[in-house]
Amino acid sequence: MLNEKDTLLLWRYADGDCTEAEAGSIRDRLQREPGPRQARDEIQVLQANLQAVEADQPSLRFTRNVLDQLPPATQRLEKIRLLPSAVIWRWATGIGLAIVASVMMLPTGTVNAPSAVGGLLEPMEGKVLESVSLWESLPQTWILTGSLALILILGLDQILKARLRNRHA
Amino acid sequence: MVITDEHLIQRTLAGSQAAFGQLIARYQDFVFSLCMRVLGSREEAEETAQDAFLKVYHNLSTFKQESRFSTWLYTLTYRTALDRARLRKRPVQALETDEYVLQVEDKSTAAPDANLHQADLQDQLEHAINQLKPDAASVVSLYYLQEQSVKEIAEVTGLTETNVKTKLFRSREALRDLLRQSLQQEARQMI
C-alpha cells in the first residue's frame, strides 16, 4: 500500500507534472513493485473516465431565455440613429448639389448652349447669368462650412450613440 | 473558419445580440454543469446559469483579456452559484477519503447476472462527483470538464493553488476508492 506522499507523486506523474528525476524514480518503482503498478493502473482508468464525463445540458430554450432578458433599449440600438436618416440625407444631397452646381458654373459662369437650340435658350441666358452671378456672390466658404457641419453632425451622431449604448450595457 | 471568443465579444460590444447568442451556445453546457456541481438542482442551476450570462453581458466591457474569456466566465458563474447556495444553505453530503457516504446500489443483492458495464461505471462516477462538497466537485469539474489549469481554477474559486491541488488530490483519491470497490464487486460477480 502506498503512502499519501507516493500516491500524490503518482498523480503528478499521471498529470505530467513532475520533474525528470521524480519521473525516473516513479518508473523504477513501477518496474520493481506491484503496489505502485496497481495504483498507476487505477489512476489511468479513473483519469480516462473523468476525461469522458460529459457536460450536463440545460433546457433547449436556454439561449432564448437569456436573450429575452437583455435590456430592450440595447436591442434597438443596432438600428436607430439619434438623427433621422432623412435629415442627414437631405443635408448631404443639398450640399452635394451645391458643390456640383458650383463646379459647373466655373470659371466665368457662362452657359454654353448648342447653336442649334441657341435661339430657344437665348431668353434663358439672362436668367442663367443672373443665377451664376448669384452663385459667384455666395462665399465659397459657405459650402465648405456646410460640408464640415455635415461631418460634425455625423460624428456627433456616432459618439452619442456609443455613449448611450455604454450606458445601457 | 473558427470564430474566436474575442471576435464574438467585440461584436457583442458593438451591439450584436446574435454574437452574444453564439457565446451563450458555446458555453452554456459548461456553465450549467458548474452550477449543477455547486447547487445540485437542475432548476436552480438553470436559473443561476442564466443569471451568470446576464452578468457577463452587463460587465462585458470590463473584461480586460488578461485571462481567457472562459476563466472570467467561470469565475462569474462560480460566484453567482455560491451566492445562490448561501441563500438557501444547501445541505451537502460529503464524500471524504476516510469516510464514505456513497449513494450507490448494493451490488451484493443484485441479480447474479448483473454486470457493471462501462456506462454504469460512468454513471456512478458522475453520481459520486455530485456527492462531493460543492467546492471539491467544482474543482474536479473545472479540471476535467472545463479544462482549466490549476492556476485558472485558483482564479475561478478564489483558492490558493496549493488548496486547489490538495482538493483535487483528495477528491480523485475518493473517486479512485469508489472505482476500486466497483471493480472488485464486478470481479466477484464474474467468479
GROMACS .gro file of C-alpha atoms in nm:
model
  360
    1MET     CA    1   0.000   0.000   0.000
    2LEU     CA    2   0.138   0.337  -0.099
    3ASN     CA    3   0.155   0.624   0.144
    4GLU     CA    4  -0.005   0.958   0.066
    5LYS     CA    5   0.318   1.116  -0.049
    6ASP     CA    6   0.385   0.838  -0.301
    7THR     CA    7   0.026   0.844  -0.419
    8LEU     CA    8   0.045   1.220  -0.471
    9LEU     CA    9   0.362   1.171  -0.674
   10LEU     CA   10   0.188   0.910  -0.887
   11TRP     CA   11  -0.092   1.155  -0.960
   12ARG     CA   12   0.159   1.423  -1.054
   13TYR     CA   13   0.327   1.170  -1.280
   14ALA     CA   14  -0.011   1.091  -1.442
   15ASP     CA   15  -0.070   1.465  -1.490
   16GLY     CA   16   0.278   1.511  -1.640
   17ASP     CA   17   0.358   1.749  -1.357
   18CYS     CA   18   0.678   1.612  -1.203
   19THR     CA   19   1.047   1.667  -1.262
   20GLU     CA   20   1.259   1.433  -1.472
   21ALA     CA   21   1.423   1.297  -1.157
   22GLU     CA   22   1.084   1.225  -0.998
   23ALA     CA   23   0.958   1.065  -1.319
   24GLY     CA   24   1.265   0.842  -1.330
   25SER     CA   25   1.212   0.737  -0.970
   26ILE     CA   26   0.849   0.653  -1.040
   27ARG     CA   27   0.937   0.449  -1.346
   28ASP     CA   28   1.190   0.247  -1.143
   29ARG     CA   29   0.935   0.168  -0.876
   30LEU     CA   30   0.671   0.075  -1.133
   31GLN     CA   31   0.909  -0.183  -1.276
   32ARG     CA   32   1.006  -0.330  -0.939
   33GLU     CA   33   0.692  -0.313  -0.723
   34PRO     CA   34   0.336  -0.435  -0.790
   35GLY     CA   35   0.175  -0.187  -0.548
   36PRO     CA   36   0.262   0.124  -0.749
   37ARG     CA   37   0.170  -0.057  -1.071
   38GLN     CA   38  -0.178  -0.134  -0.942
   39ALA     CA   39  -0.222   0.223  -0.825
   40ARG     CA   40  -0.097   0.352  -1.161
   41ASP     CA   41  -0.348   0.131  -1.345
   42GLU     CA   42  -0.635   0.251  -1.126
   43ILE     CA   43  -0.531   0.611  -1.177
   44GLN     CA   44  -0.519   0.563  -1.553
   45VAL     CA   45  -0.867   0.411  -1.560
   46LEU     CA   46  -1.004   0.688  -1.340
   47GLN     CA   47  -0.837   0.959  -1.550
   48ALA     CA   48  -0.988   0.813  -1.866
   49ASN     CA   49  -1.334   0.803  -1.709
   50LEU     CA   50  -1.305   1.154  -1.567
   51GLN     CA   51  -1.200   1.286  -1.906
   52ALA     CA   52  -1.502   1.115  -2.058
   53VAL     CA   53  -1.751   1.281  -1.822
   54GLU     CA   54  -1.995   1.484  -2.030
   55ALA     CA   55  -2.137   1.822  -1.950
   56ASP     CA   56  -2.492   1.846  -1.826
   57GLN     CA   57  -2.723   2.024  -2.069
   58PRO     CA   58  -2.977   2.293  -1.984
   59SER     CA   59  -3.319   2.319  -2.148
   60LEU     CA   60  -3.350   2.380  -2.523
   61ARG     CA   61  -3.483   2.731  -2.464
   62PHE     CA   62  -3.185   2.835  -2.252
   63THR     CA   63  -3.023   3.070  -2.504
   64ARG     CA   64  -3.355   3.226  -2.596
   65ASN     CA   65  -3.443   3.277  -2.230
   66VAL     CA   66  -3.120   3.468  -2.171
   67LEU     CA   67  -3.156   3.683  -2.484
   68ASP     CA   68  -3.515   3.767  -2.393
   69GLN     CA   69  -3.392   3.912  -2.065
   70LEU     CA   70  -3.149   4.156  -2.225
   71PRO     CA   71  -3.241   4.524  -2.185
   72PRO     CA   72  -3.487   4.626  -2.463
   73ALA     CA   73  -3.307   4.953  -2.542
   74THR     CA   74  -2.997   4.764  -2.641
   75GLN     CA   75  -3.197   4.564  -2.893
   76ARG     CA   76  -3.300   4.883  -3.069
   77LEU     CA   77  -2.961   5.050  -3.067
   78GLU     CA   78  -2.847   4.841  -3.358
   79LYS     CA   79  -3.079   5.030  -3.590
   80ILE     CA   80  -3.159   5.371  -3.451
   81ARG     CA   81  -2.969   5.689  -3.512
   82LEU     CA   82  -3.001   5.993  -3.293
   83LEU     CA   83  -3.077   6.199  -3.601
   84PRO     CA   84  -3.330   6.070  -3.851
   85SER     CA   85  -3.172   5.934  -4.165
   86ALA     CA   86  -3.392   6.160  -4.380
   87VAL     CA   87  -3.243   6.474  -4.223
   88ILE     CA   88  -2.890   6.353  -4.278
   89TRP     CA   89  -2.958   6.256  -4.638
   90ARG     CA   90  -3.126   6.592  -4.714
   91TRP     CA   91  -2.822   6.774  -4.584
   92ALA     CA   92  -2.591   6.551  -4.783
   93THR     CA   93  -2.797   6.584  -5.101
   94GLY     CA   94  -2.826   6.961  -5.071
   95ILE     CA   95  -2.457   7.013  -5.009
   96GLY     CA   96  -2.369   6.769  -5.286
   97LEU     CA   97  -2.589   6.952  -5.537
   98ALA     CA   98  -2.443   7.286  -5.430
   99ILE     CA   99  -2.091   7.158  -5.489
  100VAL     CA  100  -2.184   7.018  -5.831
  101ALA     CA  101  -2.354   7.344  -5.932
  102SER     CA  102  -2.051   7.547  -5.823
  103VAL     CA  103  -1.820   7.329  -6.027
  104MET     CA  104  -2.042   7.355  -6.337
  105MET     CA  105  -2.060   7.733  -6.318
  106LEU     CA  106  -1.683   7.787  -6.308
  107PRO     CA  107  -1.490   7.993  -6.406
  108THR     CA  108  -1.684   8.262  -6.597
  109GLY     CA  109  -2.036   8.148  -6.527
  110THR     CA  110  -2.146   8.133  -6.889
  111VAL     CA  111  -2.361   7.852  -7.013
  112ASN     CA  112  -2.260   7.714  -7.347
  113ALA     CA  113  -2.567   7.615  -7.541
  114PRO     CA  114  -2.555   7.423  -7.868
  115SER     CA  115  -2.606   7.664  -8.166
  116ALA     CA  116  -2.898   7.463  -8.297
  117VAL     CA  117  -3.104   7.543  -7.995
  118GLY     CA  118  -2.936   7.872  -7.924
  119GLY     CA  119  -3.243   8.064  -8.021
  120LEU     CA  120  -3.458   7.876  -7.775
  121LEU     CA  121  -3.212   7.922  -7.495
  122GLU     CA  122  -3.132   8.288  -7.555
  123PRO     CA  123  -3.421   8.415  -7.338
  124MET     CA  124  -3.291   8.200  -7.059
  125GLU     CA  125  -2.939   8.332  -7.089
  126GLY     CA  126  -3.014   8.636  -6.885
  127LYS     CA  127  -3.170   8.432  -6.610
  128VAL     CA  128  -2.878   8.192  -6.613
  129LEU     CA  129  -2.630   8.475  -6.592
  130GLU     CA  130  -2.824   8.614  -6.300
  131SER     CA  131  -2.811   8.277  -6.127
  132VAL     CA  132  -2.442   8.248  -6.198
  133SER     CA  133  -2.371   8.588  -6.054
  134LEU     CA  134  -2.577   8.486  -5.752
  135TRP     CA  135  -2.363   8.172  -5.714
  136GLU     CA  136  -2.048   8.373  -5.756
  137SER     CA  137  -2.165   8.614  -5.491
  138LEU     CA  138  -2.205   8.329  -5.243
  139PRO     CA  139  -1.895   8.292  -5.033
  140GLN     CA  140  -1.727   7.963  -5.125
  141THR     CA  141  -1.665   7.918  -4.756
  142TRP     CA  142  -2.040   7.859  -4.709
  143ILE     CA  143  -2.019   7.537  -4.899
  144LEU     CA  144  -1.707   7.437  -4.715
  145THR     CA  145  -1.872   7.522  -4.385
  146GLY     CA  146  -2.180   7.322  -4.478
  147SER     CA  147  -1.966   7.018  -4.556
  148LEU     CA  148  -1.782   7.046  -4.228
  149ALA     CA  149  -2.113   7.084  -4.044
  150LEU     CA  150  -2.238   6.763  -4.204
  151ILE     CA  151  -1.924   6.577  -4.099
  152LEU     CA  152  -1.958   6.711  -3.743
  153ILE     CA  153  -2.324   6.609  -3.725
  154LEU     CA  154  -2.244   6.256  -3.842
  155GLY     CA  155  -1.956   6.229  -3.596
  156LEU     CA  156  -2.168   6.356  -3.307
  157ASP     CA  157  -2.433   6.102  -3.401
  158GLN     CA  158  -2.183   5.818  -3.368
  159ILE     CA  159  -2.035   5.947  -3.039
  160LEU     CA  160  -2.372   5.995  -2.872
  161LYS     CA  161  -2.490   5.654  -2.991
  162ALA     CA  162  -2.181   5.491  -2.843
  163ARG     CA  163  -2.233   5.665  -2.509
  164LEU     CA  164  -2.597   5.564  -2.500
  165ARG     CA  165  -2.501   5.206  -2.574
  166ASN     CA  166  -2.239   5.201  -2.296
  167ARG     CA  167  -2.487   5.344  -2.050
  168HIS     CA  168  -2.726   5.062  -2.123
  169ALA     CA  169  -2.457   4.793  -2.124
  170MET     CA  170  -1.329   2.920  -4.009
  171VAL     CA  171  -1.338   2.918  -3.628
  172ILE     CA  172  -1.488   3.233  -3.482
  173THR     CA  173  -1.286   3.325  -3.174
  174ASP     CA  174  -1.430   3.436  -2.843
  175GLU     CA  175  -1.259   3.772  -2.890
  176HIS     CA  176  -1.440   3.828  -3.218
  177LEU     CA  177  -1.778   3.745  -3.064
  178ILE     CA  178  -1.702   3.972  -2.769
  179GLN     CA  179  -1.620   4.265  -2.998
  180ARG     CA  180  -1.938   4.212  -3.195
  181THR     CA  181  -2.143   4.187  -2.876
  182LEU     CA  182  -1.994   4.512  -2.751
  183ALA     CA  183  -2.085   4.666  -3.086
  184GLY     CA  184  -2.448   4.575  -3.014
  185SER     CA  185  -2.496   4.238  -3.181
  186GLN     CA  186  -2.735   4.011  -2.993
  187ALA     CA  187  -2.664   3.731  -3.236
  188ALA     CA  188  -2.297   3.734  -3.138
  189PHE     CA  189  -2.386   3.710  -2.771
  190GLY     CA  190  -2.623   3.425  -2.855
  191GLN     CA  191  -2.330   3.241  -3.011
  192LEU     CA  192  -2.123   3.293  -2.696
  193ILE     CA  193  -2.407   3.153  -2.487
  194ALA     CA  194  -2.445   2.850  -2.710
  195ARG     CA  195  -2.071   2.787  -2.695
  196TYR     CA  196  -2.050   2.785  -2.315
  197GLN     CA  197  -2.400   2.709  -2.184
  198ASP     CA  198  -2.333   2.340  -2.111
  199PHE     CA  199  -2.015   2.413  -1.918
  200VAL     CA  200  -2.171   2.698  -1.723
  201PHE     CA  201  -2.477   2.489  -1.643
  202SER     CA  202  -2.261   2.194  -1.534
  203LEU     CA  203  -2.060   2.413  -1.300
  204CYS     CA  204  -2.383   2.542  -1.146
  205MET     CA  205  -2.504   2.183  -1.106
  206ARG     CA  206  -2.187   2.093  -0.915
  207VAL     CA  207  -2.248   2.375  -0.670
  208LEU     CA  208  -2.627   2.363  -0.639
  209GLY     CA  209  -2.725   2.006  -0.721
  210SER     CA  210  -3.066   2.104  -0.859
  211ARG     CA  211  -3.142   2.138  -1.232
  212GLU     CA  212  -3.396   2.413  -1.188
  213GLU     CA  213  -3.175   2.625  -0.966
  214ALA     CA  214  -2.871   2.554  -1.180
  215GLU     CA  215  -3.053   2.671  -1.493
  216GLU     CA  216  -3.175   2.994  -1.328
  217THR     CA  217  -2.828   3.061  -1.189
  218ALA     CA  218  -2.664   2.991  -1.523
  219GLN     CA  219  -2.899   3.242  -1.688
  220ASP     CA  220  -2.814   3.499  -1.419
  221ALA     CA  221  -2.445   3.435  -1.480
  222PHE     CA  222  -2.478   3.505  -1.852
  223LEU     CA  223  -2.673   3.824  -1.784
  224LYS     CA  224  -2.396   3.938  -1.551
  225VAL     CA  225  -2.144   3.858  -1.821
  226TYR     CA  226  -2.340   4.069  -2.068
  227HIS     CA  227  -2.366   4.369  -1.839
  228ASN     CA  228  -1.999   4.352  -1.743
  229LEU     CA  229  -1.851   4.250  -2.076
  230SER     CA  230  -1.693   4.590  -2.131
  231THR     CA  231  -1.487   4.535  -1.813
  232PHE     CA  232  -1.329   4.212  -1.942
  233LYS     CA  233  -0.966   4.309  -1.996
  234GLN     CA  234  -0.848   3.993  -2.173
  235GLU     CA  235  -0.574   3.939  -1.915
  236SER     CA  236  -0.704   3.582  -1.881
  237ARG     CA  237  -0.901   3.353  -2.108
  238PHE     CA  238  -1.265   3.451  -2.154
  239SER     CA  239  -1.367   3.107  -2.026
  240THR     CA  240  -1.182   3.165  -1.698
  241TRP     CA  241  -1.352   3.501  -1.650
  242LEU     CA  242  -1.690   3.347  -1.736
  243TYR     CA  243  -1.648   3.056  -1.494
  244THR     CA  244  -1.534   3.296  -1.219
  245LEU     CA  245  -1.858   3.495  -1.253
  246THR     CA  246  -2.057   3.173  -1.273
  247TYR     CA  247  -1.897   3.017  -0.966
  248ARG     CA  248  -1.952   3.327  -0.754
  249THR     CA  249  -2.313   3.357  -0.869
  250ALA     CA  250  -2.373   2.992  -0.783
  251LEU     CA  251  -2.208   3.026  -0.442
  252ASP     CA  252  -2.423   3.330  -0.361
  253ARG     CA  253  -2.730   3.130  -0.452
  254ALA     CA  254  -2.616   2.834  -0.241
  255ARG     CA  255  -2.553   3.057   0.060
  256LEU     CA  256  -2.902   3.199   0.031
  257ARG     CA  257  -3.064   2.861   0.068
  258LYS     CA  258  -2.790   2.699   0.285
  259ARG     CA  259  -2.787   2.380   0.081
  260PRO     CA  260  -2.708   2.075   0.292
  261VAL     CA  261  -2.447   1.859   0.125
  262GLN     CA  262  -2.330   1.508   0.183
  263ALA     CA  263  -1.954   1.487   0.194
  264LEU     CA  264  -1.752   1.215   0.033
  265GLU     CA  265  -1.433   1.207   0.236
  266THR     CA  266  -1.138   0.986   0.171
  267ASP     CA  267  -1.163   0.823   0.511
  268GLU     CA  268  -1.540   0.814   0.549
  269TYR     CA  269  -1.765   0.703   0.272
  270VAL     CA  270  -2.117   0.829   0.215
  271LEU     CA  271  -2.183   0.665  -0.115
  272GLN     CA  272  -2.524   0.661  -0.280
  273VAL     CA  273  -2.455   0.352  -0.486
  274GLU     CA  274  -2.660   0.036  -0.537
  275ASP     CA  275  -2.569  -0.261  -0.320
  276LYS     CA  276  -2.438  -0.496  -0.584
  277SER     CA  277  -2.424  -0.793  -0.346
  278THR     CA  278  -2.802  -0.827  -0.364
  279ALA     CA  279  -2.819  -0.770  -0.737
  280ALA     CA  280  -2.916  -1.045  -0.976
  281PRO     CA  281  -2.635  -1.296  -1.037
  282ASP     CA  282  -2.602  -1.198  -1.399
  283ALA     CA  283  -2.588  -0.822  -1.327
  284ASN     CA  284  -2.264  -0.680  -1.462
  285LEU     CA  285  -2.109  -0.341  -1.407
  286HIS     CA  286  -2.078  -0.209  -1.761
  287GLN     CA  287  -1.874   0.088  -1.857
  288ALA     CA  288  -2.190   0.302  -1.875
  289ASP     CA  289  -2.282   0.208  -1.516
  290LEU     CA  290  -1.932   0.293  -1.403
  291GLN     CA  291  -1.954   0.630  -1.575
  292ASP     CA  292  -2.291   0.695  -1.413
  293GLN     CA  293  -2.159   0.600  -1.072
  294LEU     CA  294  -1.859   0.822  -1.122
  295GLU     CA  295  -2.076   1.122  -1.215
  296HIS     CA  296  -2.303   1.048  -0.922
  297ALA     CA  297  -2.003   1.028  -0.689
  298ILE     CA  298  -1.872   1.362  -0.819
  299ASN     CA  299  -2.207   1.516  -0.733
  300GLN     CA  300  -2.175   1.379  -0.381
  301LEU     CA  301  -1.855   1.570  -0.320
  302LYS     CA  302  -1.868   1.901  -0.141
  303PRO     CA  303  -1.950   2.183  -0.384
  304ASP     CA  304  -1.600   2.327  -0.384
  305ALA     CA  305  -1.437   1.986  -0.438
  306ALA     CA  306  -1.688   1.888  -0.709
  307SER     CA  307  -1.630   2.223  -0.876
  308VAL     CA  308  -1.253   2.176  -0.873
  309VAL     CA  309  -1.283   1.830  -1.031
  310SER     CA  310  -1.530   1.958  -1.288
  311LEU     CA  311  -1.323   2.265  -1.374
  312TYR     CA  312  -1.012   2.049  -1.417
  313TYR     CA  313  -1.158   1.773  -1.633
  314LEU     CA  314  -1.470   1.914  -1.796
  315GLN     CA  315  -1.399   2.286  -1.834
  316GLU     CA  316  -1.026   2.206  -1.886
  317GLN     CA  317  -0.893   2.480  -1.664
  318SER     CA  318  -0.538   2.471  -1.533
  319VAL     CA  319  -0.464   2.467  -1.158
  320LYS     CA  320  -0.379   2.836  -1.176
  321GLU     CA  321  -0.706   2.916  -1.356
  322ILE     CA  322  -0.905   2.708  -1.109
  323ALA     CA  323  -0.745   2.907  -0.828
  324GLU     CA  324  -0.857   3.225  -1.002
  325VAL     CA  325  -1.211   3.096  -1.052
  326THR     CA  326  -1.262   2.964  -0.700
  327GLY     CA  327  -1.057   3.215  -0.504
  328LEU     CA  328  -0.850   2.933  -0.351
  329THR     CA  329  -0.472   2.921  -0.349
  330GLU     CA  330  -0.303   2.691  -0.597
  331THR     CA  331  -0.191   2.469  -0.311
  332ASN     CA  332  -0.551   2.438  -0.192
  333VAL     CA  333  -0.666   2.352  -0.540
  334LYS     CA  334  -0.403   2.079  -0.571
  335THR     CA  335  -0.499   1.938  -0.231
  336LYS     CA  336  -0.870   1.932  -0.310
  337LEU     CA  337  -0.803   1.777  -0.648
  338PHE     CA  338  -0.586   1.508  -0.493
  339ARG     CA  339  -0.830   1.419  -0.214
  340SER     CA  340  -1.131   1.416  -0.447
  341ARG     CA  341  -0.957   1.197  -0.700
  342GLU     CA  342  -0.848   0.955  -0.428
  343ALA     CA  343  -1.206   0.932  -0.302
  344LEU     CA  344  -1.324   0.860  -0.653
  345ARG     CA  345  -1.046   0.607  -0.705
  346ASP     CA  346  -1.157   0.419  -0.393
  347LEU     CA  347  -1.508   0.408  -0.533
  348LEU     CA  348  -1.378   0.277  -0.862
  349ARG     CA  349  -1.175   0.009  -0.686
  350GLN     CA  350  -1.479  -0.106  -0.491
  351SER     CA  351  -1.687  -0.122  -0.808
  352LEU     CA  352  -1.423  -0.318  -0.996
  353GLN     CA  353  -1.380  -0.559  -0.707
  354GLN     CA  354  -1.756  -0.605  -0.697
  355GLU     CA  355  -1.758  -0.679  -1.066
  356ALA     CA  356  -1.475  -0.928  -1.031
  357ARG     CA  357  -1.658  -1.111  -0.751
  358GLN     CA  358  -1.972  -1.135  -0.960
  359MET     CA  359  -1.780  -1.276  -1.253
  360ILE     CA  360  -1.625  -1.556  -1.045
   0.00000   0.00000   0.00000
